[in-house]
PDB file of C-alpha atoms and ligand atoms in Angstrom:
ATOM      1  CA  UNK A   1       0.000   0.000   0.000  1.00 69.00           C
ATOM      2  CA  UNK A   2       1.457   3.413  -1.151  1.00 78.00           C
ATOM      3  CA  UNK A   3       1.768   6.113   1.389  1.00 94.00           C
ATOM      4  CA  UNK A   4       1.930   9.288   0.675  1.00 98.00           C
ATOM      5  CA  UNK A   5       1.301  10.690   3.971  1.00 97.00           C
ATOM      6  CA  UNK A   6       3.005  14.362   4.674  1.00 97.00           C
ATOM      7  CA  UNK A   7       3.551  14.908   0.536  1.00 98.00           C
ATOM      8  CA  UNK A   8       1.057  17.569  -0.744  1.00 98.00           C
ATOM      9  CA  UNK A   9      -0.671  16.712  -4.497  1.00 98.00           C
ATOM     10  CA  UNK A  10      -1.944  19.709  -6.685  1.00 99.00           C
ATOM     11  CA  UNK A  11      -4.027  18.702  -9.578  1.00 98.00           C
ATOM     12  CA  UNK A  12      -5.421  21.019 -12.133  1.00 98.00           C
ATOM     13  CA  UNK A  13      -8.960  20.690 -13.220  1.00 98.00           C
ATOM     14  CA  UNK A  14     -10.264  18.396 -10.287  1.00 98.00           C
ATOM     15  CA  UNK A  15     -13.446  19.923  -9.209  1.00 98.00           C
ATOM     16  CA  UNK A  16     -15.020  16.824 -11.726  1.00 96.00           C
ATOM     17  CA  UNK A  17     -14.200  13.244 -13.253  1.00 96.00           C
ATOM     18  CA  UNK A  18     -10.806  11.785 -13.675  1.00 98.00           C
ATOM     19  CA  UNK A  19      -9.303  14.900 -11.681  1.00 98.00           C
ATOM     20  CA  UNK A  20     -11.359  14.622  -8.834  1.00 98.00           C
ATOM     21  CA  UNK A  21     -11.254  10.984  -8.979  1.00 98.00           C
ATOM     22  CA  UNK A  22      -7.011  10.824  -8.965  1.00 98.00           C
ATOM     23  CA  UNK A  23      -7.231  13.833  -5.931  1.00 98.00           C
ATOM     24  CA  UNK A  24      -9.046  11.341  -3.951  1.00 98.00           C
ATOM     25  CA  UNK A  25      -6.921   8.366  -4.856  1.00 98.00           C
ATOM     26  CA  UNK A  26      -4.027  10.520  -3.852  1.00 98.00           C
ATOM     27  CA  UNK A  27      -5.694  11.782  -0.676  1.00 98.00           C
ATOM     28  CA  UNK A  28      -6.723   8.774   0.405  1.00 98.00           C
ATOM     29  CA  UNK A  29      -3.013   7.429   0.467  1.00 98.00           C
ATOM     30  CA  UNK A  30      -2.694  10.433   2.866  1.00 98.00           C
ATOM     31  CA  UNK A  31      -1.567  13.191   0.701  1.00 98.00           C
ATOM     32  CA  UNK A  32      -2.749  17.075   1.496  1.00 98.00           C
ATOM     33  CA  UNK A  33      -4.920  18.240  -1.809  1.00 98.00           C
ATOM     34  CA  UNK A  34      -4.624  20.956  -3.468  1.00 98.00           C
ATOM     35  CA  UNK A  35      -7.513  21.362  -5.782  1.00 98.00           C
ATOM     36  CA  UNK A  36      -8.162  23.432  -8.920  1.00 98.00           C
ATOM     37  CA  UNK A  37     -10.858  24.009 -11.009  1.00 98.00           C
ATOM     38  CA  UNK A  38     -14.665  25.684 -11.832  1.00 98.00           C
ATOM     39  CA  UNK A  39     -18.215  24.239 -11.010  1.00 93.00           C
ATOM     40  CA  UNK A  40     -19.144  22.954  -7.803  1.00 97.00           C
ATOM     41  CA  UNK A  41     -16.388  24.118  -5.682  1.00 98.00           C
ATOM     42  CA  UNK A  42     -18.272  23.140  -2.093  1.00 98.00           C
ATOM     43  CA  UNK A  43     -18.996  19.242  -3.207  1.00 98.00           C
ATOM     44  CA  UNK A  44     -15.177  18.728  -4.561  1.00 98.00           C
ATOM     45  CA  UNK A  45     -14.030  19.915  -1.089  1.00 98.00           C
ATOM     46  CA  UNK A  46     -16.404  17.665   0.742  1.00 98.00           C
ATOM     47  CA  UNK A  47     -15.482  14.821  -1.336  1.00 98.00           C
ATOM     48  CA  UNK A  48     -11.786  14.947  -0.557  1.00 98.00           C
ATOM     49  CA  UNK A  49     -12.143  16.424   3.272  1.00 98.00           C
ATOM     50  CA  UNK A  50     -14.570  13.278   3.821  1.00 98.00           C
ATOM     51  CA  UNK A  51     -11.053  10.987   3.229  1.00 98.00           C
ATOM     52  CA  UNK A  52      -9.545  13.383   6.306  1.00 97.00           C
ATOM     53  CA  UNK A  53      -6.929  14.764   3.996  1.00 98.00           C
ATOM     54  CA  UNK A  54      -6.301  18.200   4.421  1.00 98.00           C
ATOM     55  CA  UNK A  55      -7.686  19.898   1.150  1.00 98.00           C
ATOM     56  CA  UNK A  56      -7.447  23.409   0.058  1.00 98.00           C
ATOM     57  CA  UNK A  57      -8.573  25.251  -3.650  1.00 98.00           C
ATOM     58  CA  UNK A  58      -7.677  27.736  -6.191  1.00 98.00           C
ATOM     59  CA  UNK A  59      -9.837  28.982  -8.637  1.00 98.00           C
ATOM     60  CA  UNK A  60      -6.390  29.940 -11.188  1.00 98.00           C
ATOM     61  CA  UNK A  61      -7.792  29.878 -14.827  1.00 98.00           C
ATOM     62  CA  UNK A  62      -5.298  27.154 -16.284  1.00 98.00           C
ATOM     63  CA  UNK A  63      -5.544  30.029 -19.359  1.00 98.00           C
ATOM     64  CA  UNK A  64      -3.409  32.813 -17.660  1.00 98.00           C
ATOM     65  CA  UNK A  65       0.017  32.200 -16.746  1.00 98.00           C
ATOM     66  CA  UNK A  66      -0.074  34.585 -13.554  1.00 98.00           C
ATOM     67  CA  UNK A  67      -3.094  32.784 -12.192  1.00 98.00           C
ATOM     68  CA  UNK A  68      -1.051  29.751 -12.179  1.00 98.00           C
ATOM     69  CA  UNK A  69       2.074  31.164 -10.546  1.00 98.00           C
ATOM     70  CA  UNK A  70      -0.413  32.597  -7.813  1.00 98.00           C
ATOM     71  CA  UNK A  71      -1.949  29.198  -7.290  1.00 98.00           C
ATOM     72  CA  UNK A  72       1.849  27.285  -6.810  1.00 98.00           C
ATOM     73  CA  UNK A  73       2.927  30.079  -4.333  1.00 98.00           C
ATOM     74  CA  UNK A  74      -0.483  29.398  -2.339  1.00 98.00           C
ATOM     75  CA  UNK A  75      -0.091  25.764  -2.379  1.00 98.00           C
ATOM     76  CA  UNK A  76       3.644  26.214  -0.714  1.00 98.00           C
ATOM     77  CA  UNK A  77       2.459  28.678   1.812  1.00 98.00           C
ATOM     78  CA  UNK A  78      -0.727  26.517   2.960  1.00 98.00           C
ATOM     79  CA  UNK A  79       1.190  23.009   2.485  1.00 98.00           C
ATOM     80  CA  UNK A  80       5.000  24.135   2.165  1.00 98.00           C
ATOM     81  CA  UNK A  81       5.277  22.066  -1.232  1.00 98.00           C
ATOM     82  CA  UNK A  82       3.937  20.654  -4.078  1.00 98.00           C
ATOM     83  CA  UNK A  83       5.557  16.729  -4.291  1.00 98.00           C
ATOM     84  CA  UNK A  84       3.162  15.493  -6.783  1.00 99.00           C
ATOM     85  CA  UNK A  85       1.487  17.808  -9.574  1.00 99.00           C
ATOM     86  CA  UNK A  86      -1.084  16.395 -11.978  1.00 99.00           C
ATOM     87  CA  UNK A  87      -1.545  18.387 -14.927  1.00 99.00           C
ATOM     88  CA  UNK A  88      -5.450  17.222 -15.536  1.00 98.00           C
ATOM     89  CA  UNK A  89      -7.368  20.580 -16.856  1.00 98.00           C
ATOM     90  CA  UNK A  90      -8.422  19.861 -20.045  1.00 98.00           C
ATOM     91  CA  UNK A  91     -11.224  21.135 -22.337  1.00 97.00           C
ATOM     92  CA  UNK A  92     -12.723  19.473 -25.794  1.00 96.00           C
ATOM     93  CA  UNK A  93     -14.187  21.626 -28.993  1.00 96.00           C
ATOM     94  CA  UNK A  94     -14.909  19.060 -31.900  1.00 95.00           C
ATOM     95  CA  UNK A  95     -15.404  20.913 -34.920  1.00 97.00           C
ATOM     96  CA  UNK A  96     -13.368  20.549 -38.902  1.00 98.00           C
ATOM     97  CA  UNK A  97     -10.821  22.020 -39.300  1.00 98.00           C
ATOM     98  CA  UNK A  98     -12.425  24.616 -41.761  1.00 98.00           C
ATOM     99  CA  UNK A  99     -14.501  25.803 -39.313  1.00 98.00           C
ATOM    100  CA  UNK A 100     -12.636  25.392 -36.279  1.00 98.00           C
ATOM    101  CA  UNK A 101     -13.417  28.416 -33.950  1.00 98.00           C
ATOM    102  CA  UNK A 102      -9.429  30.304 -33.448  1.00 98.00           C
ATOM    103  CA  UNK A 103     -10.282  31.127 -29.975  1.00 98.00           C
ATOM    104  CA  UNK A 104     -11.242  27.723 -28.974  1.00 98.00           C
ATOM    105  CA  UNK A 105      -8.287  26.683 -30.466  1.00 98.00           C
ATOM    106  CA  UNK A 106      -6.381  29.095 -28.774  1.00 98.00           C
ATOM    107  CA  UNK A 107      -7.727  27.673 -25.340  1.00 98.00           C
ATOM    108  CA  UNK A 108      -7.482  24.187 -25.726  1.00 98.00           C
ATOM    109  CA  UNK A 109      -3.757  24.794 -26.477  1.00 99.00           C
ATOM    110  CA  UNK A 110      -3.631  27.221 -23.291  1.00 98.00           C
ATOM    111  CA  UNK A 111      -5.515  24.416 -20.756  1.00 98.00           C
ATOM    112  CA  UNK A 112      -4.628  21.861 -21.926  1.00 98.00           C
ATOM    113  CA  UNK A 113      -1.008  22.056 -22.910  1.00 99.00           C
ATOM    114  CA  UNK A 114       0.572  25.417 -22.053  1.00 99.00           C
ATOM    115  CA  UNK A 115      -0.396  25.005 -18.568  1.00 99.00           C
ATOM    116  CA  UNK A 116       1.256  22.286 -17.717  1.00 98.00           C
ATOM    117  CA  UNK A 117       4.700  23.668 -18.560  1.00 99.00           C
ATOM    118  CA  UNK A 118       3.620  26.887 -16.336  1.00 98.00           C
ATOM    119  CA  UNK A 119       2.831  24.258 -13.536  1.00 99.00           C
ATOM    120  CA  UNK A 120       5.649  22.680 -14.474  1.00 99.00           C
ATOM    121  CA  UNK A 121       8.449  25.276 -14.845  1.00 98.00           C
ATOM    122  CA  UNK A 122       7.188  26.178 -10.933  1.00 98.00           C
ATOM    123  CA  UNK A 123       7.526  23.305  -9.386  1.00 98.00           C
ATOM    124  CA  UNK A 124      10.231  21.777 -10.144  1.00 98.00           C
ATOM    125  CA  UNK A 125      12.566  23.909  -8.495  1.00 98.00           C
ATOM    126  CA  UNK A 126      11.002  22.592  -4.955  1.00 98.00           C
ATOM    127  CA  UNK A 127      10.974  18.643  -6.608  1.00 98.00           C
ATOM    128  CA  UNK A 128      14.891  19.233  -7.468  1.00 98.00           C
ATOM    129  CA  UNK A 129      16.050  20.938  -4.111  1.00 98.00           C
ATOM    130  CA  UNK A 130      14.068  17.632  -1.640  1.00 98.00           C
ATOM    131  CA  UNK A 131      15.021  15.365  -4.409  1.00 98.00           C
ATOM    132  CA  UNK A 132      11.617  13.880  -4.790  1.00 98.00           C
ATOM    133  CA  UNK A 133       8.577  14.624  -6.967  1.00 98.00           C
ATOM    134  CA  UNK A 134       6.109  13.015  -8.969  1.00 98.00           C
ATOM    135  CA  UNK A 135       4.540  14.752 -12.241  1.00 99.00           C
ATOM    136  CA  UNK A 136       2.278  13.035 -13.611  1.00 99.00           C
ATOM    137  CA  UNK A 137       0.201  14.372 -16.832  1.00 99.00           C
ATOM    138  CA  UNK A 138      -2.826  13.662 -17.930  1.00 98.00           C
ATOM    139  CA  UNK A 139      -2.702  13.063 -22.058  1.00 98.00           C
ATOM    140  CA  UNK A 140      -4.857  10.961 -24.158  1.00 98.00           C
ATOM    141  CA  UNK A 141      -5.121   8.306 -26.593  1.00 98.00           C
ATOM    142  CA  UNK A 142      -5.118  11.076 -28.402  1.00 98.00           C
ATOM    143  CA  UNK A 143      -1.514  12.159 -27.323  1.00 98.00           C
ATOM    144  CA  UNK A 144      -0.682   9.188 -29.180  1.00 98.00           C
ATOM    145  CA  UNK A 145      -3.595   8.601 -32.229  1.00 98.00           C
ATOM    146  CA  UNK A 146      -5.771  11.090 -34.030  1.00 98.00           C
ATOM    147  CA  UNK A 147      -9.504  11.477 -34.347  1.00 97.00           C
ATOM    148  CA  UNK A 148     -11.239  13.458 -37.154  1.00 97.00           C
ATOM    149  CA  UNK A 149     -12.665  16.588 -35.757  1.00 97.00           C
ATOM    150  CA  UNK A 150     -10.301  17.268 -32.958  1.00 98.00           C
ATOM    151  CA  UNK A 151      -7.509  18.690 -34.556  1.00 98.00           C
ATOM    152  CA  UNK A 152      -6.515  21.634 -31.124  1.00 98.00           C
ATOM    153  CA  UNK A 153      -7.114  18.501 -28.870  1.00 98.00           C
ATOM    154  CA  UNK A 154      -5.209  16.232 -30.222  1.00 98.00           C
ATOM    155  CA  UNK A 155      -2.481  18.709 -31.447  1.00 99.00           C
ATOM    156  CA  UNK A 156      -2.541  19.725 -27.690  1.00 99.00           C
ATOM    157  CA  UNK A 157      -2.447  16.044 -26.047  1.00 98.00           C
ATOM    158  CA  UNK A 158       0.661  14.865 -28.893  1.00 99.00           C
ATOM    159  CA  UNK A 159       2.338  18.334 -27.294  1.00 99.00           C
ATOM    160  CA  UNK A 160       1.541  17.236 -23.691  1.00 99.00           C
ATOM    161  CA  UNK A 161       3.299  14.153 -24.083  1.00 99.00           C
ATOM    162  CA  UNK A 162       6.165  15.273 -25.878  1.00 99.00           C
ATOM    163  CA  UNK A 163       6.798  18.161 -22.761  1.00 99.00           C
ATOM    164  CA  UNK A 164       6.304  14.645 -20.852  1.00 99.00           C
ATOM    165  CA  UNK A 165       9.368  12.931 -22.416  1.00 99.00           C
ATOM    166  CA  UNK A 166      11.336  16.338 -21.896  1.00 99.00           C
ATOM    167  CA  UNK A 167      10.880  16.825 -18.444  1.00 99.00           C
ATOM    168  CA  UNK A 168      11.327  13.052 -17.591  1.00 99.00           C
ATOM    169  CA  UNK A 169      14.857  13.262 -19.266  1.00 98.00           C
ATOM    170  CA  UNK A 170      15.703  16.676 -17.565  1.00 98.00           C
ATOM    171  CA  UNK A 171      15.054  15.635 -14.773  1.00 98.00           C
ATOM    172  CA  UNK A 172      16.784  11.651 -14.975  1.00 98.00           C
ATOM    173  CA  UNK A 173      19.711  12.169 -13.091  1.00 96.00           C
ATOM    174  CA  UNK A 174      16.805  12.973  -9.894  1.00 98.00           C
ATOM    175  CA  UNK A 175      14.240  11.673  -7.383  1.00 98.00           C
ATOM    176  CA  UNK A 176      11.795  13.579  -9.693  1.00 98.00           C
ATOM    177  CA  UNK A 177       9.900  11.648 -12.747  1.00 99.00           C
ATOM    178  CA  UNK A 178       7.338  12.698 -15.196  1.00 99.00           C
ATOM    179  CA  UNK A 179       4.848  10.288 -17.403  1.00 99.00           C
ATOM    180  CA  UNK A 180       2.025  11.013 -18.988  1.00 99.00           C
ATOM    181  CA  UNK A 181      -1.331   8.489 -18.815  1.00 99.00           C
ATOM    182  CA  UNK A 182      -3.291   7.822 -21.760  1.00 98.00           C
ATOM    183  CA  UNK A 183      -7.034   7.312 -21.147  1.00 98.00           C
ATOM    184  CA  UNK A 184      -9.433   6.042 -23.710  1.00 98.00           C
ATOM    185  CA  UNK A 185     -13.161   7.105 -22.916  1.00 97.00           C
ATOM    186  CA  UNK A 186     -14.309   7.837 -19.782  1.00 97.00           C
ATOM    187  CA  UNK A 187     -18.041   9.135 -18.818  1.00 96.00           C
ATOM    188  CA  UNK A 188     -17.320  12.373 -17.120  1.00 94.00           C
ATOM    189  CA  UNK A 189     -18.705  15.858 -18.090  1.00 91.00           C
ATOM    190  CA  UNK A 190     -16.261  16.581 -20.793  1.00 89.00           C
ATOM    191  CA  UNK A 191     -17.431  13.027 -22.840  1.00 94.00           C
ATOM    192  CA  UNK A 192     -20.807  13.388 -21.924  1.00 94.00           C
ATOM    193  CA  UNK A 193     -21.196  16.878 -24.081  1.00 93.00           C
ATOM    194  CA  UNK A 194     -19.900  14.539 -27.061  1.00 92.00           C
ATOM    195  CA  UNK A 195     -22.832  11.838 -26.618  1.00 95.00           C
ATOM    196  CA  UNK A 196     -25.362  14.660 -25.673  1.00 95.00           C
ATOM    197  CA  UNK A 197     -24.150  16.515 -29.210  1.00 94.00           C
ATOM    198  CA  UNK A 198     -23.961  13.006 -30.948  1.00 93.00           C
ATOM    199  CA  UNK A 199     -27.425  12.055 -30.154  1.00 95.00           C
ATOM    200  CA  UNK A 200     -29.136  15.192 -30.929  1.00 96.00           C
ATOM    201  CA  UNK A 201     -27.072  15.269 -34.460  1.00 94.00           C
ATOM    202  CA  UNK A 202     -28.310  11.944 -35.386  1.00 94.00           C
ATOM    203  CA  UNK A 203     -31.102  12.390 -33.581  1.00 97.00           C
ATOM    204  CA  UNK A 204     -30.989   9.099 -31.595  1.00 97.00           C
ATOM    205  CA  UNK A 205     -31.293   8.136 -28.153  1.00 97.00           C
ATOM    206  CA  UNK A 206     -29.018   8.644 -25.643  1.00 95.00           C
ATOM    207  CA  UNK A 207     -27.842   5.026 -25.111  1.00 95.00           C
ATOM    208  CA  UNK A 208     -27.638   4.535 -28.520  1.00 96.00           C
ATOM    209  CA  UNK A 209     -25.269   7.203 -28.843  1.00 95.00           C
ATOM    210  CA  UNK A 210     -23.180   6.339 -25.838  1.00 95.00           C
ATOM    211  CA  UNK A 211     -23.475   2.881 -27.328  1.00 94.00           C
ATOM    212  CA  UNK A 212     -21.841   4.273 -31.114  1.00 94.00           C
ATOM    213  CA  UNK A 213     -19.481   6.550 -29.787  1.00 93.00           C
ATOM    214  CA  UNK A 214     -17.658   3.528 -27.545  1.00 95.00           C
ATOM    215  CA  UNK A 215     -18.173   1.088 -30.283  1.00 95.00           C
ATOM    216  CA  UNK A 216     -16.264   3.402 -32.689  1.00 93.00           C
ATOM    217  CA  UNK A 217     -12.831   3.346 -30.985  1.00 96.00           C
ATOM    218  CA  UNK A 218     -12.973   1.439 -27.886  1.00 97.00           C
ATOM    219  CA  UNK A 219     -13.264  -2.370 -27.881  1.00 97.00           C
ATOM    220  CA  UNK A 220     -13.636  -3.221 -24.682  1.00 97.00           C
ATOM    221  CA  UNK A 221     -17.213  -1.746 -24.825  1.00 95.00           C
ATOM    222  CA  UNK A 222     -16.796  -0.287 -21.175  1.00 95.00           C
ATOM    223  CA  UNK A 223     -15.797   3.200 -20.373  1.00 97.00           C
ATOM    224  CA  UNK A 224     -12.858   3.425 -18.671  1.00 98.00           C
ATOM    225  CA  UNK A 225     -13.491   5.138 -14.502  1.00 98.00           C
ATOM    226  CA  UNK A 226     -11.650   8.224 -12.724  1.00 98.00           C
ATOM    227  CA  UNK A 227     -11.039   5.595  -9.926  1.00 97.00           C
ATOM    228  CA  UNK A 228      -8.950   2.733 -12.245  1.00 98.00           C
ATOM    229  CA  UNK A 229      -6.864   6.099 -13.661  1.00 98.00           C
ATOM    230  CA  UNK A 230      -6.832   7.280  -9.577  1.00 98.00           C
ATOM    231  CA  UNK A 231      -5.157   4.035  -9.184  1.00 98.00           C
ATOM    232  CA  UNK A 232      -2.527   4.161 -11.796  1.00 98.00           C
ATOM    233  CA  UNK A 233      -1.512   7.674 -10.840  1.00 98.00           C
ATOM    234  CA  UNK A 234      -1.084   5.807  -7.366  1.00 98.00           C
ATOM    235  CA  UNK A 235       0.914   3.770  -8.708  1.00 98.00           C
ATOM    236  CA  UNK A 236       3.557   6.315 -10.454  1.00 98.00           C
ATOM    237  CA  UNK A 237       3.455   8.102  -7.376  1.00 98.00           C
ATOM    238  CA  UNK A 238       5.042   4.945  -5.441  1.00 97.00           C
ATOM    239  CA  UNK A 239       8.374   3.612  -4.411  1.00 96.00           C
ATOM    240  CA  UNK A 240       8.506   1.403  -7.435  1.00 95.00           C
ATOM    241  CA  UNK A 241       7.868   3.188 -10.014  1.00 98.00           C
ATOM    242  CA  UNK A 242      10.926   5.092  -9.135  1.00 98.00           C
ATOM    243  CA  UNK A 243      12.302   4.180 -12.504  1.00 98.00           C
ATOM    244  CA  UNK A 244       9.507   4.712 -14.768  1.00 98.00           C
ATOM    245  CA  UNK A 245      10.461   7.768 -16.512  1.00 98.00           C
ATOM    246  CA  UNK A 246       8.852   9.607 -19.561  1.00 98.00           C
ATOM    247  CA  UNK A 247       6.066   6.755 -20.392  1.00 98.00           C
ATOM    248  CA  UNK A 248       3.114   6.833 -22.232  1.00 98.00           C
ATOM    249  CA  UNK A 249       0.915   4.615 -19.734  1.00 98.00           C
ATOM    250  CA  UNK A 250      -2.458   3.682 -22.101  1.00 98.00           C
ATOM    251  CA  UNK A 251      -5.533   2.586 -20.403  1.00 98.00           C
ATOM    252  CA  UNK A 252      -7.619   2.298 -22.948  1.00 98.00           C
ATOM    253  CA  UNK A 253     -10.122  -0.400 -22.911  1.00 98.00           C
ATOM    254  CA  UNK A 254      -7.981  -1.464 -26.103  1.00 98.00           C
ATOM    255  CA  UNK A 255      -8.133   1.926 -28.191  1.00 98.00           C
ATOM    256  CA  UNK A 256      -4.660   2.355 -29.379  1.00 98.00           C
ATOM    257  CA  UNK A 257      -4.071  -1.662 -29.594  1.00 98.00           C
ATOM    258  CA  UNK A 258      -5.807  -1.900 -32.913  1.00 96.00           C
TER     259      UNK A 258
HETATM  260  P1  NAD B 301     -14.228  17.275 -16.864  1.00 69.85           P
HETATM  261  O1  NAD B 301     -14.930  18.233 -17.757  1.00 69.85           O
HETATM  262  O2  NAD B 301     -15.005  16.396 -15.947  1.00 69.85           O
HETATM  263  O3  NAD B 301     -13.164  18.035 -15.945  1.00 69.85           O
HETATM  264  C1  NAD B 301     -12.384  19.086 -16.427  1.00 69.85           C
HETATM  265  C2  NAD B 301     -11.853  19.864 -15.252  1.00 69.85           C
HETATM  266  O4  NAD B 301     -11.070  20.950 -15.759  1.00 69.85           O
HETATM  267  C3  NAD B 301     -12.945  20.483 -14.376  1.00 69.85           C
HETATM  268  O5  NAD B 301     -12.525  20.483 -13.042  1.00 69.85           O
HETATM  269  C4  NAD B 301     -13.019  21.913 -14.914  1.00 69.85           C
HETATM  270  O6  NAD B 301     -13.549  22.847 -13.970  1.00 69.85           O
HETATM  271  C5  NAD B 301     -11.557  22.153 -15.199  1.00 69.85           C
HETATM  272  N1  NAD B 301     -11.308  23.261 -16.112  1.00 69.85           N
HETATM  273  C6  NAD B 301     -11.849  23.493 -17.325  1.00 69.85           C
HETATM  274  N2  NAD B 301     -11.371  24.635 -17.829  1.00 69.85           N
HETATM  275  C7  NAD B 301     -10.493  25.126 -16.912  1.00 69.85           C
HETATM  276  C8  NAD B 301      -9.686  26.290 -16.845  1.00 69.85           C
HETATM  277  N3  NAD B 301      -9.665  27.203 -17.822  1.00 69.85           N
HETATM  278  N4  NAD B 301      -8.924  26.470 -15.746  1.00 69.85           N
HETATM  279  C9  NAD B 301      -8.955  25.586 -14.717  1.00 69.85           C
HETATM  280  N5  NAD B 301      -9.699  24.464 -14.730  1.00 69.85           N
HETATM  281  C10 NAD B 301     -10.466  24.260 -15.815  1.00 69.85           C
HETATM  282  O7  NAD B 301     -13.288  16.436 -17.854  1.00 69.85           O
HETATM  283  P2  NAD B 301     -12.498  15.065 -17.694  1.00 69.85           P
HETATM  284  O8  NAD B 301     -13.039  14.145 -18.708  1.00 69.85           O
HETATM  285  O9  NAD B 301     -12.405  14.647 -16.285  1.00 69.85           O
HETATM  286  O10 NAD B 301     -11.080  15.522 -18.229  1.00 69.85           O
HETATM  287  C11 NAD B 301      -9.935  15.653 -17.411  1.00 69.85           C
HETATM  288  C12 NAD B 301      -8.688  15.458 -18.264  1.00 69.85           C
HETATM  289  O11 NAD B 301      -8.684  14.135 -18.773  1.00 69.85           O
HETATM  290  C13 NAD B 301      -8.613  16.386 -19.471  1.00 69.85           C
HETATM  291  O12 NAD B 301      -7.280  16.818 -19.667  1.00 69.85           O
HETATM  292  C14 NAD B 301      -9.038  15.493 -20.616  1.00 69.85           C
HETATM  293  O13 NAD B 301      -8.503  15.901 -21.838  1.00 69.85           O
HETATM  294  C15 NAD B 301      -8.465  14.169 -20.159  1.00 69.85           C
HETATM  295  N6  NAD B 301      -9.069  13.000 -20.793  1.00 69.85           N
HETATM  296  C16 NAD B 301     -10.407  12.769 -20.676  1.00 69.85           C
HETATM  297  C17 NAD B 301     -10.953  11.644 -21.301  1.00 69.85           C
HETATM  298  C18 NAD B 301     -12.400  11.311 -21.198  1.00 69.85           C
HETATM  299  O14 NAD B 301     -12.845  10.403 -21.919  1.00 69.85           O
HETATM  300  N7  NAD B 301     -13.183  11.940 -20.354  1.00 69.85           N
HETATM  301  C19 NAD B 301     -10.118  10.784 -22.015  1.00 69.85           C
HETATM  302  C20 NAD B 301      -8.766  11.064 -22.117  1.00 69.85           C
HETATM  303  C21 NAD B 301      -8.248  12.180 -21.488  1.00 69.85           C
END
């Protein structure tokens, strides 16, 4: 069983699915919480102060570099580190690229890839100096695969996981490591906006359009859950994965195996 008792854990965009679900992994190994994000605030504090971790949040826009710097200095005054940073936020806009809107694509680049190396570039002064840190990012099968319609999403996740393989070499010769985790589907918010759009387009039911949109790229048939990715970022976070550094870890129900 992993401890991570007296290490603080900031993760972006974990007021909802997998980011809430890998803050409570990591709190329930004992880690303090610092969470980030929009929506309901109150219920995302409740769900990690009901594990008895000590949990704080920061509403930083993951768009605005200053935001972010003012979130990592709050973190280190209320829990006098960050140890393990998960770079979760993430947005999706699925449109051609014809008619792609530029500012969308202009803030999926900002959440969901520019962030992280603001997150990163502050914390790893901290990891270096205590010789210990954990970054784990949160990619895609799309960091690794392409899917028509999601060009600033995909462009963003390939990105994410190439800053992944940098920071995991810069930082070999160290206690710190970086590696980014793949998911295939999974039913939070963020996919449910794609079935919701899916099923009014082709103007079937809901099921059936959950049903098409997993039977298009994921074999397994099952959606993959916030608490099996909560349990793999547990796992990078332990003792023995001391030497994984810089991987691409899919769990995909199969996606990316075909
Ligand atoms: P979600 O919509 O449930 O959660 C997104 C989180 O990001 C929320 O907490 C939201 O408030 C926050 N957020 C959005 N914009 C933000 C901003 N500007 N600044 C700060 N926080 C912001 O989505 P999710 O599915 O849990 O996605 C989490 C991550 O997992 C994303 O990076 C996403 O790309 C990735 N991912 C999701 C799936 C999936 O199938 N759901 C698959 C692979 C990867």
């Amino acid at each position: 069983m992993t401890t991570l008792n007296g290490k603080t854990a900031l993760v972006t965009g974990s007021t909802s699915g997998i980011g809430l679900g890998i803050a409570r992994a990591l709190a329930e190994a004992g880690a303090n919480i610092m969470l980030n994000g929009f929506g309901d605030v109150d219920a995302a504090l409740d769900t990690i102060g009901a594990t008895g971790a000590q949990v704080a949040h920061h509403p930083a826009d993951m768009r605005k570099a200053d935001e972010i710097g003012a979130m990592i200095a709050m973190a280190n005054e209320r829990f006098g580190a960050v140890d393990i940073l998960v770079n979760n936020a993430g947005i999706q806009h699925v449109s051609s690229i014809e008619s792609f809107d530029a500012q969308k694509w202009d803030d999926i680049i900002a959440i969901n890839l520019s962030s992280g190396f603001h997150t990163t570039r502050h914390v790893l002064p901290g990891m270096r100096a205590r010789n210990w840190g954990r970054i784990v990012n949160i990619a895609s099968v799309h960091g690794l695969v392409g899917s028509a319609g999601k060009s600033a999403y995909v462009a963003a996740k390939h990105g994410l996981v190439g800053l992944t393989k940098v920071t995991a070499l810069e930082t070999a010769g160290t206690g710190v490591t970086c590696n980014a985790i793949c998911p295939g589907f999974v039913l939070t918010p963020l996919v449910q906006k794609q079935i919701d759009d899916l099923a009014t387009r082709e103007g079937i039911a809901t099921d059936a359009a959950r049903a098409r949109l997993l039977g298009e790229k994921q074999p397994s048939g099952q959606f993959v859950t916030p608490e099996q990715l909560g349990g793999l970022a547990l796992m990078l976070c332990s003792p023995l994965a001391a030497e994984v550094r810089g991987a691409t870890w899919v769990a995909d129900g199969g996606w990316t195996a075909q």
